[in-house]
Coordinates of C-alpha atoms in Angstrom, one line a residue:
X145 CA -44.7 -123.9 -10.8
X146 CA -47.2 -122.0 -12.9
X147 CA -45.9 -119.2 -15.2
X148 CA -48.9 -116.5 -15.9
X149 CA -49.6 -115.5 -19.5
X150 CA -49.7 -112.2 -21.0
X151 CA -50.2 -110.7 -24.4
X152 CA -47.6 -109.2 -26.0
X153 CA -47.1 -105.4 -27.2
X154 CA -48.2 -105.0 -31.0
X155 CA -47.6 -101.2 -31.7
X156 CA -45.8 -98.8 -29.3
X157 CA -48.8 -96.3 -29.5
X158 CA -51.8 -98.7 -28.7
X159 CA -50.5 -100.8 -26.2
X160 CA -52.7 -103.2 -24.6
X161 CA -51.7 -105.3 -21.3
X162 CA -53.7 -108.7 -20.5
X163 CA -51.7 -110.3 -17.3
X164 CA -53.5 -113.5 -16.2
X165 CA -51.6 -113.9 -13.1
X166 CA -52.9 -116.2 -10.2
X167 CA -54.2 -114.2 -7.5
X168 CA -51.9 -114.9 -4.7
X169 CA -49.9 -118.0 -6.1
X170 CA -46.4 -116.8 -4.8
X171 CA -47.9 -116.8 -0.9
X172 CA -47.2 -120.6 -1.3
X173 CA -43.7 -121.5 0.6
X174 CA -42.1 -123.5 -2.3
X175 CA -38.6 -123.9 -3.3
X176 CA -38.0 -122.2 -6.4
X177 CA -35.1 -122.6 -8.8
X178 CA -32.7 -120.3 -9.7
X179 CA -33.9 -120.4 -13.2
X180 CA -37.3 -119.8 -12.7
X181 CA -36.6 -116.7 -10.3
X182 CA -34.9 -115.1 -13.6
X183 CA -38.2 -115.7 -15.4
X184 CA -39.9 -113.9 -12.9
X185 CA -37.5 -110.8 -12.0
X186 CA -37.6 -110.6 -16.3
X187 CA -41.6 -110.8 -16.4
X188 CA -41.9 -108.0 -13.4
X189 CA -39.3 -105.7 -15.3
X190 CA -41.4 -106.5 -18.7
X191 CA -44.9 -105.3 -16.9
X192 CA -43.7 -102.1 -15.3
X193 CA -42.2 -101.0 -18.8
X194 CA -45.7 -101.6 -20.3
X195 CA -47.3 -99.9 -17.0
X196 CA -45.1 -97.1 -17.5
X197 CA -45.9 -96.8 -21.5
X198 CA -49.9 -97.2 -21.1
X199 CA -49.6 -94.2 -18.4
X200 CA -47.7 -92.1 -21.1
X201 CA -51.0 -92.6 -23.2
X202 CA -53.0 -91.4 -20.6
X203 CA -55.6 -94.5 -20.6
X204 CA -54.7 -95.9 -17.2
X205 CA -53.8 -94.6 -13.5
X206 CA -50.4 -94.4 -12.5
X207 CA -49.2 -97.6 -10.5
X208 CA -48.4 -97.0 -7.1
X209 CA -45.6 -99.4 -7.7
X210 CA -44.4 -98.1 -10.4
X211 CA -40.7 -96.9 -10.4
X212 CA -39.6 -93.5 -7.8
X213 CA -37.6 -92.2 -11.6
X214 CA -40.5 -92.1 -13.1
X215 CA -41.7 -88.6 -11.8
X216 CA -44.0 -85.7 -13.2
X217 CA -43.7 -82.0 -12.6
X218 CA -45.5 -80.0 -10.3
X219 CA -49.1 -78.7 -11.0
X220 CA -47.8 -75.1 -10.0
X221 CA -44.5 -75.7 -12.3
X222 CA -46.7 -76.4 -15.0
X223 CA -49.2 -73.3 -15.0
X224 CA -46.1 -70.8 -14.4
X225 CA -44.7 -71.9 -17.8
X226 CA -48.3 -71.6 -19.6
X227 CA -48.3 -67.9 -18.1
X228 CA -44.9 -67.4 -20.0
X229 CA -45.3 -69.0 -23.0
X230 CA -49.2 -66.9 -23.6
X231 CA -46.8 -63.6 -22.6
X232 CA -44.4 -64.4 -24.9
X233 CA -46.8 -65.8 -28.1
X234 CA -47.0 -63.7 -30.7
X235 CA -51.0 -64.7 -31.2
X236 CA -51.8 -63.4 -27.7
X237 CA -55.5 -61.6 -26.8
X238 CA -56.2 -58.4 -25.3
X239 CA -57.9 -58.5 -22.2
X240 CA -61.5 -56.9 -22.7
X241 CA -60.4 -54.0 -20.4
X242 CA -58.0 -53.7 -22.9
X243 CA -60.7 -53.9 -25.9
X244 CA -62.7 -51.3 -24.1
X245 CA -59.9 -49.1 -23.6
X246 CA -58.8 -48.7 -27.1
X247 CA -62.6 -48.2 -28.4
X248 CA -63.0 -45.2 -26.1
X249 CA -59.9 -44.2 -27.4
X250 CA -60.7 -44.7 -31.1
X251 CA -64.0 -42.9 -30.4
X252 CA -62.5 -40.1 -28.7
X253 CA -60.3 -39.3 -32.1
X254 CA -63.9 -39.3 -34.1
X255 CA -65.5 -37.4 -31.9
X256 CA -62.3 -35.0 -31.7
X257 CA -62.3 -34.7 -35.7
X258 CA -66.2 -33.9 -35.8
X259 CA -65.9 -31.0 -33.5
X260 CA -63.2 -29.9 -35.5
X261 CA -65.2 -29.4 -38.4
X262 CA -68.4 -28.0 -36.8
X263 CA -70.6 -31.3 -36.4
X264 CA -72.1 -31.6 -32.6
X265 CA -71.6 -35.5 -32.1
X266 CA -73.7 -35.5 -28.5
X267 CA -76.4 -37.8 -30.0
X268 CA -73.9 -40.8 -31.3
X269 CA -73.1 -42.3 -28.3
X270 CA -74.3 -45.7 -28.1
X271 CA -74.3 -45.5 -32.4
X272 CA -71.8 -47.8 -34.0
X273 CA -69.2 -45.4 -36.1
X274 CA -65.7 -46.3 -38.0
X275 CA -63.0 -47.0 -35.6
X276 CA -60.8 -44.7 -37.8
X277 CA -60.8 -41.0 -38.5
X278 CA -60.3 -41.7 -42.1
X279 CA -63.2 -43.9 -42.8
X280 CA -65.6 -41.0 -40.9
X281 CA -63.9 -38.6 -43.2
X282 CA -65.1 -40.7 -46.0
X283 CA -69.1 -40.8 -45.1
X284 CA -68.4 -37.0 -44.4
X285 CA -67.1 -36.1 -47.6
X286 CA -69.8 -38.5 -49.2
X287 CA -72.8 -36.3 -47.5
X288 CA -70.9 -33.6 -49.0
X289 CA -71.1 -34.5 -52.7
X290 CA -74.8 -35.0 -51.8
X291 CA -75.1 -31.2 -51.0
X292 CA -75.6 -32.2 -47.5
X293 CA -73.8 -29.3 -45.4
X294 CA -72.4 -29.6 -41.9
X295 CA -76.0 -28.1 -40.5
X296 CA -78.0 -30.5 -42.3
X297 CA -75.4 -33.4 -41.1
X298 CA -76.1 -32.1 -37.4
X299 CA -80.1 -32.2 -38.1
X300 CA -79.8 -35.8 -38.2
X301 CA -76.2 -36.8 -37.0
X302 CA -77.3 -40.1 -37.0
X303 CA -76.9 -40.1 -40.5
X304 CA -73.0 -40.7 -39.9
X305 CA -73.9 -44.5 -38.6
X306 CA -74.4 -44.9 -42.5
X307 CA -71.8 -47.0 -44.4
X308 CA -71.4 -46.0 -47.2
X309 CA -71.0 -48.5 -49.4
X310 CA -73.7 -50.9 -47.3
X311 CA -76.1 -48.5 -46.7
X312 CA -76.0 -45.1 -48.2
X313 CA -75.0 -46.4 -52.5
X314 CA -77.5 -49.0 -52.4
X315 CA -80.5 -47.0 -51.3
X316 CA -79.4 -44.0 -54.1
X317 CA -78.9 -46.1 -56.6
X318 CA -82.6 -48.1 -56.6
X319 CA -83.9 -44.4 -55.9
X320 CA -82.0 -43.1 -59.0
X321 CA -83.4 -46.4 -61.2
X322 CA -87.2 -45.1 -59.7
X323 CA -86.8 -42.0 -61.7
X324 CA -86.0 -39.4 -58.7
X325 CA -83.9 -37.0 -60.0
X326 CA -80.4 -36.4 -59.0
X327 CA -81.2 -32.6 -58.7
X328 CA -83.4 -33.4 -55.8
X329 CA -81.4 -35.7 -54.2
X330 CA -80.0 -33.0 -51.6
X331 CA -83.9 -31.8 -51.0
X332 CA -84.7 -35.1 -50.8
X333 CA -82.3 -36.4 -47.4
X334 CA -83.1 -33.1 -46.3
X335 CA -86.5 -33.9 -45.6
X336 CA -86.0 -37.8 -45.2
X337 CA -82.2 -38.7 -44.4
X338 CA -83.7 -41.8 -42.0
X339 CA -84.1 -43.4 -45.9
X340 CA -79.9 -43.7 -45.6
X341 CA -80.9 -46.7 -43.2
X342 CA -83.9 -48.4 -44.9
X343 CA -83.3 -51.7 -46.4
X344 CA -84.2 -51.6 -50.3
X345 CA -85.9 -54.7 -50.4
X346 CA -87.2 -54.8 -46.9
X347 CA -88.8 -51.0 -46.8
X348 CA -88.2 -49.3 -49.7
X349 CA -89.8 -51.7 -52.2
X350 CA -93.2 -52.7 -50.8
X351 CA -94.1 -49.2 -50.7
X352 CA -93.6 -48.5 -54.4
X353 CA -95.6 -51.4 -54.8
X354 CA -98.6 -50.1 -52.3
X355 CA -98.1 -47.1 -54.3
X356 CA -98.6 -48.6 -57.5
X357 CA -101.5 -50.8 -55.9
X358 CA -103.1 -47.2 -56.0
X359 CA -103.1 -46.9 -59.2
X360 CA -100.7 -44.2 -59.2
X361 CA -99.0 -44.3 -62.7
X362 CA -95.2 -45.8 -62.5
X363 CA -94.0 -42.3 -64.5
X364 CA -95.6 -40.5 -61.0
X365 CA -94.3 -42.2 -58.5
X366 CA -90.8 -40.5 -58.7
X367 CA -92.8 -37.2 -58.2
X368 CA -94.9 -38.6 -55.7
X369 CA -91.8 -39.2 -53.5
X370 CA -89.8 -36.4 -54.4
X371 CA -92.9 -34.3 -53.3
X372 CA -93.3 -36.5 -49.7
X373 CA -90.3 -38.8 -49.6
X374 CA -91.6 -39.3 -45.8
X375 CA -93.4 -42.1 -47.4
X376 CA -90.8 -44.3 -47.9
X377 CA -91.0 -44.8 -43.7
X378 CA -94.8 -45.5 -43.1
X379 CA -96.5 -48.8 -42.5
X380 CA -98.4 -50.0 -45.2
X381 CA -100.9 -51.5 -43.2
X382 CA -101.3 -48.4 -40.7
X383 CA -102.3 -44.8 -41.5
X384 CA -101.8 -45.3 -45.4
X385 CA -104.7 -47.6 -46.0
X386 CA -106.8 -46.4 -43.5
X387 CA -107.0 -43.1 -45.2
X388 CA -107.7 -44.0 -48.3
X389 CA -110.6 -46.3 -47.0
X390 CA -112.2 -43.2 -45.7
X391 CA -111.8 -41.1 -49.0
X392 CA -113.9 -43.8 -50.6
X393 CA -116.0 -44.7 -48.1
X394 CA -117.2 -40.7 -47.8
X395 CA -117.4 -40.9 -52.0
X396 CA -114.4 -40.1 -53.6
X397 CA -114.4 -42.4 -56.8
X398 CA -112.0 -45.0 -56.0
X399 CA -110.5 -44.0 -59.7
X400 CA -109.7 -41.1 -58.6
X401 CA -107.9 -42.1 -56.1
X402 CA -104.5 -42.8 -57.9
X403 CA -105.0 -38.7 -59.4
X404 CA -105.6 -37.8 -55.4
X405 CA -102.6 -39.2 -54.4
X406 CA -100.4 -37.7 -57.2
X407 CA -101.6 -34.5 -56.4
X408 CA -101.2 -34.7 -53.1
X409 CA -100.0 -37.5 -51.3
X410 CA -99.6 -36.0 -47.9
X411 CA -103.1 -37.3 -47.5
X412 CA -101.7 -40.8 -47.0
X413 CA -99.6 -39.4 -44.0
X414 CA -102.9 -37.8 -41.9
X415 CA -104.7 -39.6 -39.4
X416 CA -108.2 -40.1 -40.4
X417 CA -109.3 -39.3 -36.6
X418 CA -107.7 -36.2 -36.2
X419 CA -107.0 -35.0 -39.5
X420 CA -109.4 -35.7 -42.3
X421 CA -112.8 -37.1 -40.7
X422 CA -113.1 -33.8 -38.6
X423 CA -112.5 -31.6 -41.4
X424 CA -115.1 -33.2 -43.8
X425 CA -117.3 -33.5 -41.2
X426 CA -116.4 -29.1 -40.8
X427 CA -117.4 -28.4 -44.1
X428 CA -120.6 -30.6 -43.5
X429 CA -121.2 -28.5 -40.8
X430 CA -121.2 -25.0 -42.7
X431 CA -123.7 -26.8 -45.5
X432 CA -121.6 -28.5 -48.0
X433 CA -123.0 -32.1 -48.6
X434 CA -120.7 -35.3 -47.7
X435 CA -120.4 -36.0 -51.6
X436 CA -119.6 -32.6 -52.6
X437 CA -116.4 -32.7 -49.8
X438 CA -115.8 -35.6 -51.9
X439 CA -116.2 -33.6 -55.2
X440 CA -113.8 -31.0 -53.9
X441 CA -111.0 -33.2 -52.8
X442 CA -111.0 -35.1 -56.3
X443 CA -110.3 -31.9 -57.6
X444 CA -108.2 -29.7 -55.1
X445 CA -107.1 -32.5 -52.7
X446 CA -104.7 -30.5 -51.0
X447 CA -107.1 -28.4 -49.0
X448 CA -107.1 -31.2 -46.7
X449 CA -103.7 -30.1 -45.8
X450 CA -105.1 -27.2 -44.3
X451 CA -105.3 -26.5 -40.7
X452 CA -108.9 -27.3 -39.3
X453 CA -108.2 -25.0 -35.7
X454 CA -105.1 -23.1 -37.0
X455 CA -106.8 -21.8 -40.5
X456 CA -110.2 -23.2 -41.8
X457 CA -111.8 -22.2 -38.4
X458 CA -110.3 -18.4 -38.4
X459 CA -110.8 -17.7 -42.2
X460 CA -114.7 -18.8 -42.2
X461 CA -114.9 -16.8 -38.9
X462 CA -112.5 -14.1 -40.7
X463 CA -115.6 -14.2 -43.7
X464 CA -118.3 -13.3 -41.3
X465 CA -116.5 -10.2 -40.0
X466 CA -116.6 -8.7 -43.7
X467 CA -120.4 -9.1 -44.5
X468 CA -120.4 -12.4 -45.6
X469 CA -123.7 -14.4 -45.3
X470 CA -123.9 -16.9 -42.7
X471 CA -125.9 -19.0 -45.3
X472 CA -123.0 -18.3 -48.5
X473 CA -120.2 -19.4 -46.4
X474 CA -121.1 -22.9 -48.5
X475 CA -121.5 -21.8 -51.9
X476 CA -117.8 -19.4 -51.1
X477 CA -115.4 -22.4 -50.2
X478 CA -117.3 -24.7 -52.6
X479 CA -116.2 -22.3 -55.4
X480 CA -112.9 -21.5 -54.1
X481 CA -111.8 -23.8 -51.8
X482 CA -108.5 -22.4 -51.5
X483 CA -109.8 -19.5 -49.6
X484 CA -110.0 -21.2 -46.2
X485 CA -106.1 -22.2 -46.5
X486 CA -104.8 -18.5 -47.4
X487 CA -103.7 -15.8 -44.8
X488 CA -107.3 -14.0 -45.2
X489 CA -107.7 -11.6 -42.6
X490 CA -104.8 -9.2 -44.1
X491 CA -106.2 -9.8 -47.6
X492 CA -109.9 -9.0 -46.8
X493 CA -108.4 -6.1 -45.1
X494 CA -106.5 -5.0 -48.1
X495 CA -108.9 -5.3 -51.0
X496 CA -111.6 -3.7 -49.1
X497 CA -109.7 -0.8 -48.6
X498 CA -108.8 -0.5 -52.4
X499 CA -112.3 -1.6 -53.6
X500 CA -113.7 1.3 -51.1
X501 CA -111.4 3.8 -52.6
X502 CA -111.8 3.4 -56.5
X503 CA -115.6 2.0 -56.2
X504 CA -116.7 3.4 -53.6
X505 CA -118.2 -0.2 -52.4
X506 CA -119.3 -0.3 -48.9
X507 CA -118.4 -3.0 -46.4
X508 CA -121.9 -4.5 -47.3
X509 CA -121.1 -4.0 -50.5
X510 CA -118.1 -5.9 -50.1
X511 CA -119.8 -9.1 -48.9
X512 CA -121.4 -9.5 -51.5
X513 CA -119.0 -9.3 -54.0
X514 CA -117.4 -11.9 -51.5
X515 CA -120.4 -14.2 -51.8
X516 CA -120.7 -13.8 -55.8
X517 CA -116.8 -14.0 -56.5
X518 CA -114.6 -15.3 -53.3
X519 CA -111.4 -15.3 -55.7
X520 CA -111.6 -11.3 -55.7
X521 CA -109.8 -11.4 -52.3
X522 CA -106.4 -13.0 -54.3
X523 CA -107.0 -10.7 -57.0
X524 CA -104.2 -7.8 -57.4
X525 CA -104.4 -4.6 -57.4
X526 CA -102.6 -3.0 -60.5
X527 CA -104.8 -5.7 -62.7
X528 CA -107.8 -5.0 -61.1
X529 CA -106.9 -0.8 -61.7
X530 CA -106.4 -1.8 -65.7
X531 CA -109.6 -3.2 -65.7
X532 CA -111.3 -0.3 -64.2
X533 CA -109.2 1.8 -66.4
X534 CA -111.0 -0.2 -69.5
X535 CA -114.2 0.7 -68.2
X536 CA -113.4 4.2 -68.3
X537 CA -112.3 4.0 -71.9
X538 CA -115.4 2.7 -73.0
X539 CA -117.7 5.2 -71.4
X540 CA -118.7 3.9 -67.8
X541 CA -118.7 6.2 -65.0
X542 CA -117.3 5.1 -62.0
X543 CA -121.0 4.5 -60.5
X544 CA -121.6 2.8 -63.7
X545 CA -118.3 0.6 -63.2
X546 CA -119.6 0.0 -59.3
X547 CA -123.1 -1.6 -60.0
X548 CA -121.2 -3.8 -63.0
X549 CA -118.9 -5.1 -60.2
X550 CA -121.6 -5.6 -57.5
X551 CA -123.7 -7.3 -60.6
X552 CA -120.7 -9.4 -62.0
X553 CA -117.5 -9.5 -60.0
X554 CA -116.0 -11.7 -62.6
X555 CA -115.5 -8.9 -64.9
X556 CA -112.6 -8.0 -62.9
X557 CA -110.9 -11.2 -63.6
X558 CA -111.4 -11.7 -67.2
X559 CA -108.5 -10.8 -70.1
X560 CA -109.0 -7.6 -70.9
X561 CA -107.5 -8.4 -74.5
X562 CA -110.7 -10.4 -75.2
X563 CA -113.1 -8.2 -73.7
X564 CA -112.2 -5.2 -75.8
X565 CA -112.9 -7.6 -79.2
X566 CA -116.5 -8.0 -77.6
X567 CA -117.1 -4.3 -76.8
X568 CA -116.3 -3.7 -80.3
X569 CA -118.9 -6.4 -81.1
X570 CA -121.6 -4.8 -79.0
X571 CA -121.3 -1.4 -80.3
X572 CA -120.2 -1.7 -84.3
X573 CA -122.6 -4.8 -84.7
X574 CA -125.5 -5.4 -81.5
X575 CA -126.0 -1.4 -81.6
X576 CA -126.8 -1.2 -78.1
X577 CA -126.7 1.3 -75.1
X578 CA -124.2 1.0 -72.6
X579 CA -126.9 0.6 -69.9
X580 CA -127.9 -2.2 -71.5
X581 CA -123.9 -4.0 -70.3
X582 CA -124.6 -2.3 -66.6
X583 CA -127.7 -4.0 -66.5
X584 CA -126.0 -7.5 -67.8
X585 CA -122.3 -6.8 -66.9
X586 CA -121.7 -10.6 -67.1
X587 CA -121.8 -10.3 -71.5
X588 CA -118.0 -9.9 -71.3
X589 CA -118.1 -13.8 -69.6
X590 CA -119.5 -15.2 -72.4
X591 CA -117.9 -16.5 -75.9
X592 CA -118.0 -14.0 -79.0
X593 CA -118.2 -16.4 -81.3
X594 CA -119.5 -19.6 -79.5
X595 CA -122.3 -17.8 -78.1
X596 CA -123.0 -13.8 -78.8
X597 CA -122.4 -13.8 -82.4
X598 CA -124.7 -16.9 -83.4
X599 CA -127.6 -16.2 -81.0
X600 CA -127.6 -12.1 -82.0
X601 CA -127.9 -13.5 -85.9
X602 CA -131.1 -15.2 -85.2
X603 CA -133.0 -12.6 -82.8
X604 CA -131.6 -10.2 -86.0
X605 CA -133.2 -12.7 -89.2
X606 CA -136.3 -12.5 -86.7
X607 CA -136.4 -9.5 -85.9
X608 CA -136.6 -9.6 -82.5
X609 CA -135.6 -7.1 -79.4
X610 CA -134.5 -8.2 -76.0
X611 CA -132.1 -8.1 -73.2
X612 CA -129.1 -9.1 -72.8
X613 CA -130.4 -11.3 -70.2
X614 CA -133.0 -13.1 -72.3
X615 CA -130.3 -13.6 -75.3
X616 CA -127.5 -14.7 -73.3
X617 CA -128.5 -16.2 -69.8
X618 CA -129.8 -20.0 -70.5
X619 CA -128.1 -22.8 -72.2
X620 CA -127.9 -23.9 -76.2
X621 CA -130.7 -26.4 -75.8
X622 CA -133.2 -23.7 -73.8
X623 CA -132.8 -21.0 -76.6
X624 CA -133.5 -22.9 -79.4
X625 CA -136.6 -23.7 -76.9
X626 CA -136.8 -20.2 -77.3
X627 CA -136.8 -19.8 -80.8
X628 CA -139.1 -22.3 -81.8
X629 CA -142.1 -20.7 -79.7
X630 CA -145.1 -19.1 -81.9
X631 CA -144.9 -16.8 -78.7
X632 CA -142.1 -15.1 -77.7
X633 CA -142.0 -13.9 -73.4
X634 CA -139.8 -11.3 -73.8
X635 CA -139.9 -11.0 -69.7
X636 CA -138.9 -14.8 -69.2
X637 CA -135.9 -14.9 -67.5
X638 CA -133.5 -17.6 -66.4
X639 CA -132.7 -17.8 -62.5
X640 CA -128.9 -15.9 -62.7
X641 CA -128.3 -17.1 -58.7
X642 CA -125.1 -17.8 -57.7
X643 CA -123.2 -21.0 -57.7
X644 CA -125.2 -24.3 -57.8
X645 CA -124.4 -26.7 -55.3
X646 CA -125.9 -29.7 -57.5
X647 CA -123.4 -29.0 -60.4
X648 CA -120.6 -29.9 -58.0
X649 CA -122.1 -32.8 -57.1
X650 CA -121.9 -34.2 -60.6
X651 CA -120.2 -37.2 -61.4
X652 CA -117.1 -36.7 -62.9
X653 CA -115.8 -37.5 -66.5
X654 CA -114.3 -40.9 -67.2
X655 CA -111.2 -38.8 -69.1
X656 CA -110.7 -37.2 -66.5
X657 CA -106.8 -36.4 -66.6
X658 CA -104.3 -37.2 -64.3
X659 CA -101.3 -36.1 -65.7
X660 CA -99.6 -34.8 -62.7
X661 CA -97.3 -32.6 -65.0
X662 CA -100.2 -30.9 -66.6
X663 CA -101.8 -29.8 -62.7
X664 CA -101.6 -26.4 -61.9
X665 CA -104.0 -24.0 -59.8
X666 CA -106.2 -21.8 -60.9
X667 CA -105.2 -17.9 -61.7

């Protein structure tokens, strides 16, 4: 008789089973002693304990032999208790129906409280809000301190996606450390509340760079913003840059160009196709060179702003209707540019009523004071009446007072504080005839004691009689000319035309200042 071998069990939870039985041994008809059937009936009861142990662990299959007590509980047994204990855990999941449910329902509350205080919440759905009424309470009360009101809120309603302590405190406080001013904070999400989402570093910040890149002075760039906070939202590589390539590219000094945008900074918001190209290329058109365009817009730059087909095109049209020159309309916008951006039609109408009335100037007459002096259209009328008035009082007659206006529109313009020192000048010390300021009206435009007092010494030592003209119309350098001839032309004459096209053109001074605090408009 053989006995098989087999391992024995080491540790109760890794339990291995090695049986090195003799396939089919026992088939042999033998005698067998009672002994050695003991053996056996002991190692069959040993095997299905360790059958019944390694099945426990899960490693093995089930012996079909292995003992009918041994039973497991039905599959359907099983998932019928998992279904009661999830029911009954205290850890248990909403379905998503559920989910969905209870953020309609959450949403339905918001929505209920924004109607209740006046805010029209139509354009929100699909925008992530608070889930509570008392967080959108917050962000609404927030706006509030701003000075953002309930109309302003339902401008841009999306402003209410805004946390406030992600999205809306961040952004204020790197504004604040720029230098905007608290004061114009409410002005400033009026026009731009979209900034409430911007990322500091990833939007706000490389346009104050760009900015800077533009030489525009660190102390400006508050200014810059408050004036046009829409450009805290442009692409820096889009409309921006390719405006300001054109500005230099038609002349405009590229040192200028940080003074241009302080001014006016708009200009980086146009479209050089549709905006800016076709209105320089306008002003070509009516006789203005490219680098005087450029002159003017280092100086004025917002008259770019204006309108090509809703104003520049009906004021120069509006010009030629009152008398004005086909061939002045140049010389007029070059020295007042602003008078193709103002509401003209009503002011030509209105001042060449009252000029007709106290002057007597016809609607020729008119034009040209138009071409000579295009500001006279902005001038008022109770100003313009003193100065007439201090015409009187010295003498003039109201013809007299006319052909001064039609010779020197300025005069109407001038302080009439300073102009009374020089009439006293003229007649207590120059001893002249009053004809002699309605020939040469413009004397009251020049300096007493810069020009008219130093000049009217020397012709005196000299001896010498002559115009007004002769004494006062040239420059330093050409009357000293003047002086130093052995032979005086009393009849020479410098050309008095109207503006100069070529001085415009003159490149400007290095010092130029770009303060933007000290810019201002002329009177």
């Amino acid at each position: 008789m053989k006995l098989g071998s087999y391992s024995g069990i080491r540790k109760p939870n890794c339990l291995l089973v090695h049986s090195q039985l003799p396939g089919l041994s026992f088939l042999k008809t033998q005698l067998v002693h009672p002994s050695t059937i003991d053996v056996c009936r002991n190692r069959e009861r040993r095997i299905g304990l360790l059958v019944c142990k390694h099945s426990y662990a899960g490693t093995s299959r089930i012996n079909a032999s292995a003992p009918a007590s041994t039973s497991s509980p039905k599959p359907e047994t099983v998932r019928m208790g998992r279904r009661q204990a999830r029911s009954s855990s205290l850890y248990s999941r909403p379905s998503l129906l559920d989910m969905k449910n209870e953020r309609m329902e959450n949403r339905a509350r918001v929505y209920e409280f924004l109607r209740g205080i006046g805010i029209v919440p139509d354009e929100l759905d699909g925008l992530e809000l608070p889930v509570t009424v008392e967080v959108m309470q917050e962000r609404v009360d927030f706006l509030h301190t701003l000075g953002m009101t309930i109309q302003d809120i339902n401008n841009y309603p999306l402003v209410l996606g805004c946390s406030v302590k992600k999205n809306m405190i961040p952004v204020l406080d790197y504004l604040g450390k720029l230098g905007i001013r608290k004061s114009t904070f409410t002005e400033f999400l009026r026009r731009y509340p979209q900034v409430l989402h911007a990322s500091v570093v990833v939007d706000l910040q490389p346009v104050v760079n760009y900015l800077q890149g533009m030489d525009i002075k660190p102390n400006n760039i508050p200014r810059v913003l408050e004036r046009y906070p829409e450009l805290l939202g442009f692409k820096l590589e889009g409309t921006m840059s390719t405006s300001v390539a054109y500005l230099v590219g038609i002349g405009v000094a590229r040192r200028e160009i940080g003074e241009v945008l302080t001014k006016y900074p708009e200009i980086l918001g146009m479209r050089v196709g549709r905006v800016i190209k076709p209105f320089v290329e306008y002003l070509e058109m009516l006789g203005i060179p490219r680098l005087a365009v450029a002159r003017l817009i280092e100086k004025r730059p917002h008259i770019i702003g204006y309108g090509l087909e809703e104003k520049v095109k009906p004021n120069v049209e509006s010009l030629l209707e009152y008398n004005v020159r086909e061939s002045s309309l140049a010389s007029i916008i070059a020295q007042y540019p602003e008078i193709i951006g103002l509401d003209l039609k009503l002011k030509l109408a209105s001042q060449q009523i009252f000029l007709n009335s106290t002057l007597g100037l016809s609607p020729e007459e008119f034009g040209r004071v138009l071409e000579k002096m295009p500001q006279v259209v902005s001038l008022s009328n109770k100003p313009t009446q003193r100065h007439m008035d201090f015409f009187k009082d010295c003498g003039f007659s109201t013809e007299q007072i006319k052909q001064m206006v039609l010779g020197c529109p300025q005069i109407l313009a001038l302080n009439t504080d300073i102009m009374k020192v020089s009439f006293g000048y003229f007649q207590a010390e120059m001893k002249r005839d009053l004809e002699d300021l309605v020939t040469f009206p413009a004397f009251f435009t020049y300096g007493l004691e810069s020009t008219i007092k130093p000049r009217n010494r020397q012709i005196t030592k000299r001896g010498l009689k002559c115009s007004l003209s002769w004494l006062l119309n040239c420059s330093d350098e050409r009357f000293e000319e003047r002086m130093n001839y052995d032979f005086i032309d009393m009849e020479e004459l410098e050309d008095d035309s109207s503006f100069d096209m070529n001085s415009l053109m003159q490149t400007r001074e290095e010092d130029s200042s770009s303060d933007y605090d000290n810019d201002s408009d002329d009177e």
